Coordinates of C-alpha atoms in Angstrom, one line a residue:
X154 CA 35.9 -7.7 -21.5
X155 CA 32.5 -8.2 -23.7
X156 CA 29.8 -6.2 -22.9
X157 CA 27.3 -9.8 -21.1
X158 CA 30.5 -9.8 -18.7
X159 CA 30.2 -6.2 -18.1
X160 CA 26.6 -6.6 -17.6
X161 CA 27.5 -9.6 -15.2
X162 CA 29.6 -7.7 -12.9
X163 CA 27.0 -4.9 -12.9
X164 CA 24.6 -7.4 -11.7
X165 CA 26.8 -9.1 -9.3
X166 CA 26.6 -5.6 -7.5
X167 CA 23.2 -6.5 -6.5
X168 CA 23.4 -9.7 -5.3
X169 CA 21.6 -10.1 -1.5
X170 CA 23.4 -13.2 -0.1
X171 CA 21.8 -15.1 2.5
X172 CA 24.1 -14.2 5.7
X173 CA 22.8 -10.6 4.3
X174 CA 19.5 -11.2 4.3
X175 CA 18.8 -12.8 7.7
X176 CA 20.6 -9.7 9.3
X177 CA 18.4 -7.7 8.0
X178 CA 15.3 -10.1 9.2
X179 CA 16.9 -9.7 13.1
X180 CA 17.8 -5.8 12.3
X181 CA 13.8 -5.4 11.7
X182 CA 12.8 -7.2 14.1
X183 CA 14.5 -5.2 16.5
X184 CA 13.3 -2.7 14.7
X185 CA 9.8 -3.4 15.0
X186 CA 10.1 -4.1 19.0
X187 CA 11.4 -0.4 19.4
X188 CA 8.4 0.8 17.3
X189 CA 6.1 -1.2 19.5
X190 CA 7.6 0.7 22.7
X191 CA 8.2 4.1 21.7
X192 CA 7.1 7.0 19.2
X193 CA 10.3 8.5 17.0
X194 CA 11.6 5.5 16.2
X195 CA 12.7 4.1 12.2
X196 CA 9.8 1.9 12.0
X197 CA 6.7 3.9 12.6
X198 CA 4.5 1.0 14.2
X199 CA 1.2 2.8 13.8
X200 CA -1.8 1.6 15.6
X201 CA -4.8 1.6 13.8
X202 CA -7.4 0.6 16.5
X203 CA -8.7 -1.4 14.0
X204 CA -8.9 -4.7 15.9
X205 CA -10.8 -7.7 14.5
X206 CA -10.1 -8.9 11.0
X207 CA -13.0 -10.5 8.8
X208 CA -13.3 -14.1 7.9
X209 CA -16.2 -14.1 4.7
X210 CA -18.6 -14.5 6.0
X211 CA -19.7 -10.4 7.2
X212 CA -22.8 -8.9 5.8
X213 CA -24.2 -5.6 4.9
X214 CA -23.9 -2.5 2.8
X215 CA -21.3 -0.1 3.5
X216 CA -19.8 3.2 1.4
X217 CA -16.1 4.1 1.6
X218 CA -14.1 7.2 -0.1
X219 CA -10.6 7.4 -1.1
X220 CA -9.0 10.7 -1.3
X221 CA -5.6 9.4 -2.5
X222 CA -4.6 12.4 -4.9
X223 CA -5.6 14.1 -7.6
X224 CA -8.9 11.7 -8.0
X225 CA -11.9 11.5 -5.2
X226 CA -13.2 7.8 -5.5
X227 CA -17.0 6.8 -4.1
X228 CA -18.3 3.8 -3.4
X229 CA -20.8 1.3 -2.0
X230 CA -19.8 -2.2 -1.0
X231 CA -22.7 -4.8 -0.7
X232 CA -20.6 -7.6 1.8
X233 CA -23.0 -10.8 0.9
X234 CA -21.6 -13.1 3.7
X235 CA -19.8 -15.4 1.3
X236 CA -16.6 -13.6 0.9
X237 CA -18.0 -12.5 -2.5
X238 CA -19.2 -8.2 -2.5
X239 CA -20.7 -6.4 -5.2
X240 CA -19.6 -3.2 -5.6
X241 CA -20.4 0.5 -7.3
X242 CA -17.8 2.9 -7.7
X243 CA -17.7 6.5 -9.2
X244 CA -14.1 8.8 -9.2
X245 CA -14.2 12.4 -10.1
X246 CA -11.0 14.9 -10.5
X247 CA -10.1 17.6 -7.8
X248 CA -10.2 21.0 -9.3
X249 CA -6.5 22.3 -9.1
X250 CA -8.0 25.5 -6.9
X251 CA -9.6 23.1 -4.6
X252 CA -6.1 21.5 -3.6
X253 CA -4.8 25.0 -2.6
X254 CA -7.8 26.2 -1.7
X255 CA -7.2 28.9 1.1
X256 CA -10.0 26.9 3.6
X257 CA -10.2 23.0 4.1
X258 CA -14.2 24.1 3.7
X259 CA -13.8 24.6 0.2
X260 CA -11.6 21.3 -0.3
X261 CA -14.5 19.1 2.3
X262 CA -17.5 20.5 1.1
X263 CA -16.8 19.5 -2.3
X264 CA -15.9 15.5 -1.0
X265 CA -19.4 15.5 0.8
X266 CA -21.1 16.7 -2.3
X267 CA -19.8 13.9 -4.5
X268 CA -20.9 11.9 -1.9
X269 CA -24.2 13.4 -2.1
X270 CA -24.5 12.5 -6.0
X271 CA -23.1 9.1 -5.7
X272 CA -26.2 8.4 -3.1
X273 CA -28.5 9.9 -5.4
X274 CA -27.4 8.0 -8.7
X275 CA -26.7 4.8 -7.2
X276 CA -29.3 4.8 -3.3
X277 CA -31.6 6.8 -4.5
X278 CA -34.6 5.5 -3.1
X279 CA -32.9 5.5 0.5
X280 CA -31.6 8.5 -0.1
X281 CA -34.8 10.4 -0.6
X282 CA -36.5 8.4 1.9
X283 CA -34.1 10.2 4.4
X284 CA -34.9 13.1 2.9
X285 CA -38.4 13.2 3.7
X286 CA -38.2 11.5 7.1
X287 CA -35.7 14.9 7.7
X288 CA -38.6 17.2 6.8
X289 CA -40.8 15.3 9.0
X290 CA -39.0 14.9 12.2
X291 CA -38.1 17.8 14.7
X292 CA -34.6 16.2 16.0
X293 CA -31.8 13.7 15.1
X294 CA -33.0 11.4 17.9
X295 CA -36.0 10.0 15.7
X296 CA -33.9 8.1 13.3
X297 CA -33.8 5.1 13.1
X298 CA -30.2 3.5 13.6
X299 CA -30.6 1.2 10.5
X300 CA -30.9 4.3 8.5
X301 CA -27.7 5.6 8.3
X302 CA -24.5 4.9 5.8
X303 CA -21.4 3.9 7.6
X304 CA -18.5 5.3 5.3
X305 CA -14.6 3.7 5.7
X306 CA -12.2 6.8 4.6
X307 CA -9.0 6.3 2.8
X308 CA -7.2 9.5 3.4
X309 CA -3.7 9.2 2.1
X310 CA -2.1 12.0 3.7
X311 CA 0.9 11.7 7.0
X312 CA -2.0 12.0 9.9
X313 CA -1.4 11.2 13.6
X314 CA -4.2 8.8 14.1
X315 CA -5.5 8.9 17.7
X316 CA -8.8 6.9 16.8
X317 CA -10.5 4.5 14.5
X318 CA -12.2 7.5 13.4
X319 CA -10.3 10.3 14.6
X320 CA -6.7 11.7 12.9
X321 CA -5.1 15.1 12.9
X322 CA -3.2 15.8 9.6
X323 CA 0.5 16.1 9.9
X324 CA 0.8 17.7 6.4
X325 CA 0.0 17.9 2.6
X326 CA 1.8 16.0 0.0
X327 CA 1.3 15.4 -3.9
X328 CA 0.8 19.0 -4.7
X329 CA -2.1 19.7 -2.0
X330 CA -1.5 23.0 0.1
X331 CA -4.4 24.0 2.4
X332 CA -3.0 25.5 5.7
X333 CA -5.7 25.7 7.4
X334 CA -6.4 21.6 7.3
X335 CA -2.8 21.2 9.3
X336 CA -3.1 19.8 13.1
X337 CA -7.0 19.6 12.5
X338 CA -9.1 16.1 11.9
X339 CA -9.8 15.2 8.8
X340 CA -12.7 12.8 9.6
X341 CA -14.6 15.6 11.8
X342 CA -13.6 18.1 8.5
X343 CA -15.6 15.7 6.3
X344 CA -18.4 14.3 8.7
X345 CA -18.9 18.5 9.3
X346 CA -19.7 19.0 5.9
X347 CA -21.6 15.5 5.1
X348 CA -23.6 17.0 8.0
X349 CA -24.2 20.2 6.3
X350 CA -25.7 18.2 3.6
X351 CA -28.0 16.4 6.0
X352 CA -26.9 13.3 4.1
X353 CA -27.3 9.8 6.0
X354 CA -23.5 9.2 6.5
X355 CA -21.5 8.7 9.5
X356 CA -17.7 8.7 9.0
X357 CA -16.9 5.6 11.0
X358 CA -13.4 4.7 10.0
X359 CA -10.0 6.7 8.9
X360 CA -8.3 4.0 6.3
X361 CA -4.7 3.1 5.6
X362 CA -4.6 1.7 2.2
X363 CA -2.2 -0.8 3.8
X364 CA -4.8 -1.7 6.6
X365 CA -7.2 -2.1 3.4
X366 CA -5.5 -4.4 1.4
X367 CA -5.0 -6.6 4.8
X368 CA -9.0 -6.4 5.6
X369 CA -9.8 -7.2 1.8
X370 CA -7.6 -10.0 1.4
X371 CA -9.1 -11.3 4.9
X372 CA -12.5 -11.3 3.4
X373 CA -11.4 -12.8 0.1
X374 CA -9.3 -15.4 1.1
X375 CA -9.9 -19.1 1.1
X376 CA -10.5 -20.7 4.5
X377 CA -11.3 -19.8 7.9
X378 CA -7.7 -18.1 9.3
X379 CA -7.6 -14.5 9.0
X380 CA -4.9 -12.7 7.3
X381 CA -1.7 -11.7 8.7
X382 CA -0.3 -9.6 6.9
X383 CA -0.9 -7.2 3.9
X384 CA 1.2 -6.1 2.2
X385 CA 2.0 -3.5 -0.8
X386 CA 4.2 -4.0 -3.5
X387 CA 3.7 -1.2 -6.2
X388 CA 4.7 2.4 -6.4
X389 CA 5.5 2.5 -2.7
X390 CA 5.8 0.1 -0.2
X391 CA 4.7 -1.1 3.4
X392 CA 3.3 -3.4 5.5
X393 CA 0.3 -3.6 7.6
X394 CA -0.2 -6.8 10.4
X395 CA -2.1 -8.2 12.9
X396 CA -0.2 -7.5 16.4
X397 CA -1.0 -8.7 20.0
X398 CA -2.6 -5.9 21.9
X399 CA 0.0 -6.4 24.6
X400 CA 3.0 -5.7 23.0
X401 CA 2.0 -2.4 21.8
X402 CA 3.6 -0.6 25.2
X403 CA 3.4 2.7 23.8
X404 CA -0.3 3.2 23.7
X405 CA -0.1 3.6 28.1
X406 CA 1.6 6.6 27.2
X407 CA -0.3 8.1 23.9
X408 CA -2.2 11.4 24.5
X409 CA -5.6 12.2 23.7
X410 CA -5.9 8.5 22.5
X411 CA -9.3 7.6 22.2
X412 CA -11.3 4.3 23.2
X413 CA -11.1 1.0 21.4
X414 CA -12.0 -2.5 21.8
X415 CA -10.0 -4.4 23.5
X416 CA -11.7 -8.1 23.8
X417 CA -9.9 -9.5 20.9
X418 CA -6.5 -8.9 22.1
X419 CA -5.1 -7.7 18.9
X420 CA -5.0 -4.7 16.9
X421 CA -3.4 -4.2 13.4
X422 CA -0.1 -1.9 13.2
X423 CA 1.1 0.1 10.5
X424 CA 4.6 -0.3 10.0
X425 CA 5.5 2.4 7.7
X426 CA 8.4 -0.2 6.6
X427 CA 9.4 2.2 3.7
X428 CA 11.5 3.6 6.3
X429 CA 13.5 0.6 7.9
X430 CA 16.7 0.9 8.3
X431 CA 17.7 4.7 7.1
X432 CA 20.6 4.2 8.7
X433 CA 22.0 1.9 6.4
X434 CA 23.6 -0.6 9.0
X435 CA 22.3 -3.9 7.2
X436 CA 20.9 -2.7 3.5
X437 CA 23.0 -3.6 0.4
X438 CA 23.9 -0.4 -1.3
X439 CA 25.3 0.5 -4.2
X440 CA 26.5 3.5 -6.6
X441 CA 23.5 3.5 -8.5
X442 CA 21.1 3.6 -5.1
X443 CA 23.4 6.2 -3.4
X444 CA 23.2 8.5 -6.7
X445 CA 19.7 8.2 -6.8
X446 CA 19.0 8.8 -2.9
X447 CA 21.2 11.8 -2.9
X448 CA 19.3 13.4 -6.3
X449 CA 16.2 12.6 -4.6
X450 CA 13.4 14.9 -2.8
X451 CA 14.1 13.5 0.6
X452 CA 17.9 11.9 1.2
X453 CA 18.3 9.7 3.8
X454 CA 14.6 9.0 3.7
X455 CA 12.6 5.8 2.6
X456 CA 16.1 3.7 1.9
X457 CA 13.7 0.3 2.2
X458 CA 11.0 1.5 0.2
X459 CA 14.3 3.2 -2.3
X460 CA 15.3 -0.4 -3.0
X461 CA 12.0 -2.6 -3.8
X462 CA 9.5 -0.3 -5.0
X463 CA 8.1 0.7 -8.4
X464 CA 8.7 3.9 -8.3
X465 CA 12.4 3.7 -7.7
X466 CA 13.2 0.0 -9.6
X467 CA 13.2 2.5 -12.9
X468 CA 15.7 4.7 -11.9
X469 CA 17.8 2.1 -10.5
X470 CA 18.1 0.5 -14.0
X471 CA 18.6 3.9 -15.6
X472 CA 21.8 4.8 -13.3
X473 CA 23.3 0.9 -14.6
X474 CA 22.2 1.2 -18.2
X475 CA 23.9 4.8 -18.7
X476 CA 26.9 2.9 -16.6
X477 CA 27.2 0.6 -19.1
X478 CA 26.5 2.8 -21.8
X479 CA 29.6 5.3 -20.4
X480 CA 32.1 2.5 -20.0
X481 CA 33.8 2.1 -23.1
X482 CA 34.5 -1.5 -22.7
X483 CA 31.0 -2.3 -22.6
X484 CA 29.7 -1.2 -25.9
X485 CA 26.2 -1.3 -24.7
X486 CA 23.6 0.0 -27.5
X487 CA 27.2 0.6 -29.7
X488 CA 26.3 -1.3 -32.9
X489 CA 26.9 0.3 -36.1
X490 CA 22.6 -0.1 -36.6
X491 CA 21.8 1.4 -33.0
X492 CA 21.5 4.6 -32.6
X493 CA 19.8 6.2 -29.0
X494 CA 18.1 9.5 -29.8
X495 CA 19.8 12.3 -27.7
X496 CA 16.1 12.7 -25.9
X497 CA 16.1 9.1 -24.8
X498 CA 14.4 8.8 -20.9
X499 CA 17.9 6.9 -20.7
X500 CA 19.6 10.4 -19.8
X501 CA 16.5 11.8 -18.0
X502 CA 16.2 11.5 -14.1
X503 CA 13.2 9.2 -13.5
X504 CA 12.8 9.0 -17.7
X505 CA 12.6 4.9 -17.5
X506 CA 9.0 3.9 -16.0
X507 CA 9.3 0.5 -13.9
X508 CA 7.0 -0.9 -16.5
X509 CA 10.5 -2.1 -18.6
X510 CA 11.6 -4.7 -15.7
X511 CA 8.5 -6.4 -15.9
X512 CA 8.6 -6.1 -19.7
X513 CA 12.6 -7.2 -20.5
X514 CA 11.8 -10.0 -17.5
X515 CA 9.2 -12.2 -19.3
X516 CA 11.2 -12.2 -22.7
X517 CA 13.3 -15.0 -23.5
X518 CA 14.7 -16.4 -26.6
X519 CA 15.6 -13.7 -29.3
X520 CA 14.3 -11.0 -26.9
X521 CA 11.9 -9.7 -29.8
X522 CA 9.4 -8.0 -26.6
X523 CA 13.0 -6.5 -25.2
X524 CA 14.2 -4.8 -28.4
X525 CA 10.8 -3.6 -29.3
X526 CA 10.4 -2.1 -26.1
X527 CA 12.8 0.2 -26.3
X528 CA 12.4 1.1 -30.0
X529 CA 8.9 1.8 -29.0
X530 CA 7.9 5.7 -29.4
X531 CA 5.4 5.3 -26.9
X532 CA 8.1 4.3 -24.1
X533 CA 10.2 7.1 -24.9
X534 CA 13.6 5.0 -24.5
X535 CA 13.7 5.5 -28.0
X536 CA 17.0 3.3 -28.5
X537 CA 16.3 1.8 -32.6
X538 CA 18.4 -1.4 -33.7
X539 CA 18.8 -3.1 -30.6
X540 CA 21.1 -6.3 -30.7
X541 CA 20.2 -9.0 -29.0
X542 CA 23.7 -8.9 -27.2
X543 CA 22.2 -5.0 -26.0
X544 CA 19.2 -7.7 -24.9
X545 CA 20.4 -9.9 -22.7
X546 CA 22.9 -7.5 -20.9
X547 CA 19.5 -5.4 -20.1
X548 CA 18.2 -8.7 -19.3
X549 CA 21.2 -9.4 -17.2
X550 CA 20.5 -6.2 -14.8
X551 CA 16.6 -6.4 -14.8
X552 CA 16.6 -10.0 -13.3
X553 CA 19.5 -8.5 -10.7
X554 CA 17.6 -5.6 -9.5
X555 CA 13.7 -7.5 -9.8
X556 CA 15.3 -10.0 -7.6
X557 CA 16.7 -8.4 -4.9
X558 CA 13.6 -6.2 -4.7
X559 CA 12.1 -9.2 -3.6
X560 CA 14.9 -10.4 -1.4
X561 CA 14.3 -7.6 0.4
X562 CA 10.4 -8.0 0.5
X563 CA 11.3 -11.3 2.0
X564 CA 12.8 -9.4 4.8
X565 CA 9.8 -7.8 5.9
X566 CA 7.6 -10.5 5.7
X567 CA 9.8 -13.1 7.1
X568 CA 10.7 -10.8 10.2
X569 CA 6.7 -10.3 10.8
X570 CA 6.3 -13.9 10.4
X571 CA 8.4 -14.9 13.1
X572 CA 8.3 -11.6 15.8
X573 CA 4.1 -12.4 15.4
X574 CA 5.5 -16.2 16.3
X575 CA 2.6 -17.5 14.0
X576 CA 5.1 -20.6 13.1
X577 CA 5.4 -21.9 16.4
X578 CA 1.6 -23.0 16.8
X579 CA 1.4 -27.3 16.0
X580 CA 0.4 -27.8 13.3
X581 CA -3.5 -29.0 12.9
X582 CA -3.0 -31.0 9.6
X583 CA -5.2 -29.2 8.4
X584 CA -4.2 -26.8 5.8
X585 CA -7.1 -24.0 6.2
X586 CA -5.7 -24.3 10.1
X587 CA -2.1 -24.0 9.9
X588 CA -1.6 -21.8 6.7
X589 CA -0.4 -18.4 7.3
X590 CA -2.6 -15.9 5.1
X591 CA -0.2 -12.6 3.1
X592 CA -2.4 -10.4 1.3
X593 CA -0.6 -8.2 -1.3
X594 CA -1.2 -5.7 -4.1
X595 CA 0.4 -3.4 -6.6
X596 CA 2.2 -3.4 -9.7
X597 CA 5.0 -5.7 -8.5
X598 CA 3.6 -8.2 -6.5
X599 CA 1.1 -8.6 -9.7
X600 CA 2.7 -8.3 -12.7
X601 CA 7.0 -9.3 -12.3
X602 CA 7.3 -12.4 -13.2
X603 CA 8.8 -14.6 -10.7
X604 CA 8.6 -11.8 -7.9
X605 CA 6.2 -14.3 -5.4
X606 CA 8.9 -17.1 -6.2
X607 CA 12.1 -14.7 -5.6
X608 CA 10.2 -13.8 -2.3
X609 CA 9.7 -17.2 -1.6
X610 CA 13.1 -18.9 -2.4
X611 CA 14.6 -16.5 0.2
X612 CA 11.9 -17.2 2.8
X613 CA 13.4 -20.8 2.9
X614 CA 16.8 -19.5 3.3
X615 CA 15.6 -18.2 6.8
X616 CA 16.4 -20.7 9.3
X617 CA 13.2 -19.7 11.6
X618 CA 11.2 -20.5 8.6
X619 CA 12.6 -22.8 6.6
X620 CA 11.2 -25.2 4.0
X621 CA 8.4 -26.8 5.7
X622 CA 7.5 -23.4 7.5
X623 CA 7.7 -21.6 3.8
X624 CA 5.0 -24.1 2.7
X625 CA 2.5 -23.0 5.5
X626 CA 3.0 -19.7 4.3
X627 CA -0.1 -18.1 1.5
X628 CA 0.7 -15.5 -0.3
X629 CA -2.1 -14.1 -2.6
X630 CA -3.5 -10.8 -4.2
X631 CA -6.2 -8.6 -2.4
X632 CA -8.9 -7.1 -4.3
X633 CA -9.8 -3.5 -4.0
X634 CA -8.3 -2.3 -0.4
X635 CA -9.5 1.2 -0.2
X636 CA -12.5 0.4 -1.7
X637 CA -13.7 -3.1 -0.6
X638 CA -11.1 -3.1 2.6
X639 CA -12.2 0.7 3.5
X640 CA -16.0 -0.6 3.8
X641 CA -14.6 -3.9 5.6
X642 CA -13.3 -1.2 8.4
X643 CA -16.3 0.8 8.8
X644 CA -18.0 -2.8 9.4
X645 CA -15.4 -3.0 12.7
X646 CA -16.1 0.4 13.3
X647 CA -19.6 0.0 13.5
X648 CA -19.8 -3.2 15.0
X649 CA -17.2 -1.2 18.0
X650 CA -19.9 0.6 19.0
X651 CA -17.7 3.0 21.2
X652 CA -19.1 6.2 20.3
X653 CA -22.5 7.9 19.9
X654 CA -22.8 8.1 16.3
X655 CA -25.6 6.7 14.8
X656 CA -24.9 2.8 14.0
X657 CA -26.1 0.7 10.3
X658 CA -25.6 -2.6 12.2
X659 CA -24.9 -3.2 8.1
X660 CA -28.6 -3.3 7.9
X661 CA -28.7 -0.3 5.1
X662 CA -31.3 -1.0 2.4
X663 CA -29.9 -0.1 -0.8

């Protein structure tokens, strides 16, 4: 057998037929209606009490923060009413001591302080004019509400959110240890040390990123119908949407829940959708996805998110490369003028970056992009002399695995389309009317070729959607959601006006 049929039948393994597919769109479904009832189940189903979206045309000057990892981003975000913002941005490095710092003091005091230095760099004169209004005035209650910063922060960290501005931290992740922070709220840890400062901030909003990429792409988007959906494609995956406030059974029975506004009738839920299905009963697997679950950090865990995202797509193609490579029939890379350097990332767990699908996928013809790639130094592949026969049998498996990444994706979106029952209003005739608005960001979702158009070619192949309701359906890129869409949800926050922190009214002068 010659090594493109090999390559063929490897690919065939990851085929995601259409019978497949719309089990998997029912299988979520149910899986988001048991979310929606009950905590512990697969699908998270977060609420956010976050509940309004924006539609352009919001006003006003609002900071957020994004404490994502190893970086500390600040910024301002002027909203100028038109779905166009101006923004100002600064990012700093955490110290390594300060992410295993033995007191979440040490770790907070340090956020508020480049807080501090991005209002005096880039609010200056309203920052000292608070300053000398504080050495004039005896008590808190002489300020005037208009004074004050509202600050969205995007804390991405497992928290058990109880409030738009209010979440205990579960735990530490990506190489942060500070005990003391566990089970305590990391929007009071922050606001305590803003306060310390005597800086004009309120912390009005704890921020998914998900939530932000919805809220940005809500502003940003063209027409009057707010977004549904956002969505992320990159490293990771999940979903965030707009749900009706009546479905959402399980916040009756939520302790220590705090107030929210309720006069919309919706609120936007978290899905965690990494998660969906860990059981296995409708996912495609094969030997390449169970090797690399079972080498993983966490087996058993993320199997969604383990089959469409970035930072698994890489190792997927690894595993079926070194297949190939091992199966003496194939004679992948086995030209007399190939050679693959015995420290190639091919024979390194998570060696091959996700970069290479989106790289082999946009090369066609002699596959001059493909063979450099891998000859490349810089990629650390380091397989020299190529053939374009090696070529399109990579080719072969990147277009396999790209696509039913998406076919997947498809799942998720097509199952919130239709549980939200967005479909079934007439339509207007009016396209800004009817269309259904997807906001979506990361790697994927911006830079495969053909992802959007593997997504929606499956989309179609779901009865309850269809061609004509696939048409209705808008999928474009959000700009910026934990900076932009972070400031967007302080702007709910503060117009909420549930609590008896000071309010902007996003009337901040800069």
């Amino acid at each position: 057998m010659s090594l493109i049929s090999k390559a063929r039948k490897v690919a065939a393994e990851f085929e995601y037929s259409s019978k497949e597919l719309n089990n998997g769109v029912r299988e979520f479904i149910r899986e988001m209606d048991e979310g929606l009832q009950k905590n512990g189940s697969t699908l998270s189903q977060i609420p956010t009490y976050v509940t309004a979206v924006p539609n352009g045309t919001e006003q006003g000057l609002y900071l957020a923060v994004d404490l994502g990892g190893t970086n500390f981003r600040v910024c301002s975000v002027r909203l100028d009413g038109n779905t166009k913002f101006e923004i100002k941005a600064s990012k700093v490095a955490i110290p390594q001591e300060l992410q295993v710092a033995k007191t979440s003091k040490e770790l907070f005091s340090f956020l508020a302080k480049q807080i501090e230095e991005f209002l005096r760099t880039h609010h200056n004169d309203h920052f000292e004019a608070h300053i000398r209004r504080r050495k004039t005035m005896s008590n808190m209650d002489g300020y005037r509400e208009e004074n004050y910063f509202q600050l969205g922060f995007t804390f991405s960290f497992p928290v058990h959110q109880v409030g738009i501005n209010k979440g205990y931290l579960i735990r530490w992740t990506k190489g942060f240890h500070i005990e003391d922070a566990v089970g305590k709220d990391v929007c009071a840890l922050l606001q305590g040390e803003i306060d310390a400062l005597h800086l004009p901030v309120v912390v009005a909003a704890l921020v998914n990123d998900t939530v932000g990429t919805l809220m940005a792409r809500s502003y940003t988007s063209p027409g009057k119908t707010g977004t549904l959906l956002g969505a992320i494609f990159g490293t990771g995956t999940n979903g965030a949407y707009v749900e009706k406030l009546d479905k959402i059974t399980k916040m009756t029975t939520m302790e220590g829940g705090a107030d929210y506004d309720k006069s919309t009738g919706d609120m936007i839920v978290n899905t965690e959708w990494g998660s969906f299905d860990n059981q296995l009963s409708v996912l495609p697997s094969t030997i390449y996805d169970e090797m690399l679950d079972k080498e993983s950090v966490n087996p058993g865990i993320q199997m969604f998110e383990k089959r469409i995202s970035g930072m698994f797509l890489g190792e997927i193609l690894r595993r079926a490369i070194l297949g190939l490579i091992e199966d003496p029939e194939a004679q992948l890379f086995k030209s007399k003028s190939t050679t693959v350097a015995d420290d190639s990332a091919l024979y390194k767990q998570w060696g091959i970056d996700s970069a290479i699908l989106s790289a082999v996928q946009q090369d066609e013809g002699v596959f001059i992009q493909t063979i450099g790639y891998l000859a490349n130094p810089k990629n650390h592949v380091n397989v020299n002399g190529a053939t374009l026969e090696d070529a399109q049998a990579l080719k072969l498996l990147v277009s396999a695995i790209g696509k039913r990444s998406a076919r997947l994706s498809a799942v998720a979106i097509g199952a919130i389309v239709i549980s939200t029952k967005r479909l079934q209003k007439t339509p207007t005739g009016k396209e800004e009317d009817d269309v259904i608005d997807i906001g979506m960001d990361g790697s994927l979702a911006e830079k495969y070729p053909g992802f959007k158009d593997y997504i929606r070619e499956a989309l179609r192949e779901i009865p309850e959607i269809g061609t004509e309701g696939e048409k209705r359906i808008r999928m474009g890129l959000a700009q910026d959601g934990s900076g932009v869409g972070a400031a967007l949800i302080a702007l709910v926050a503060d117009k909420m006006d549930l609590s008896e922190t000071p309010k902007s009214n996003g009337t901040v002068k800069s």
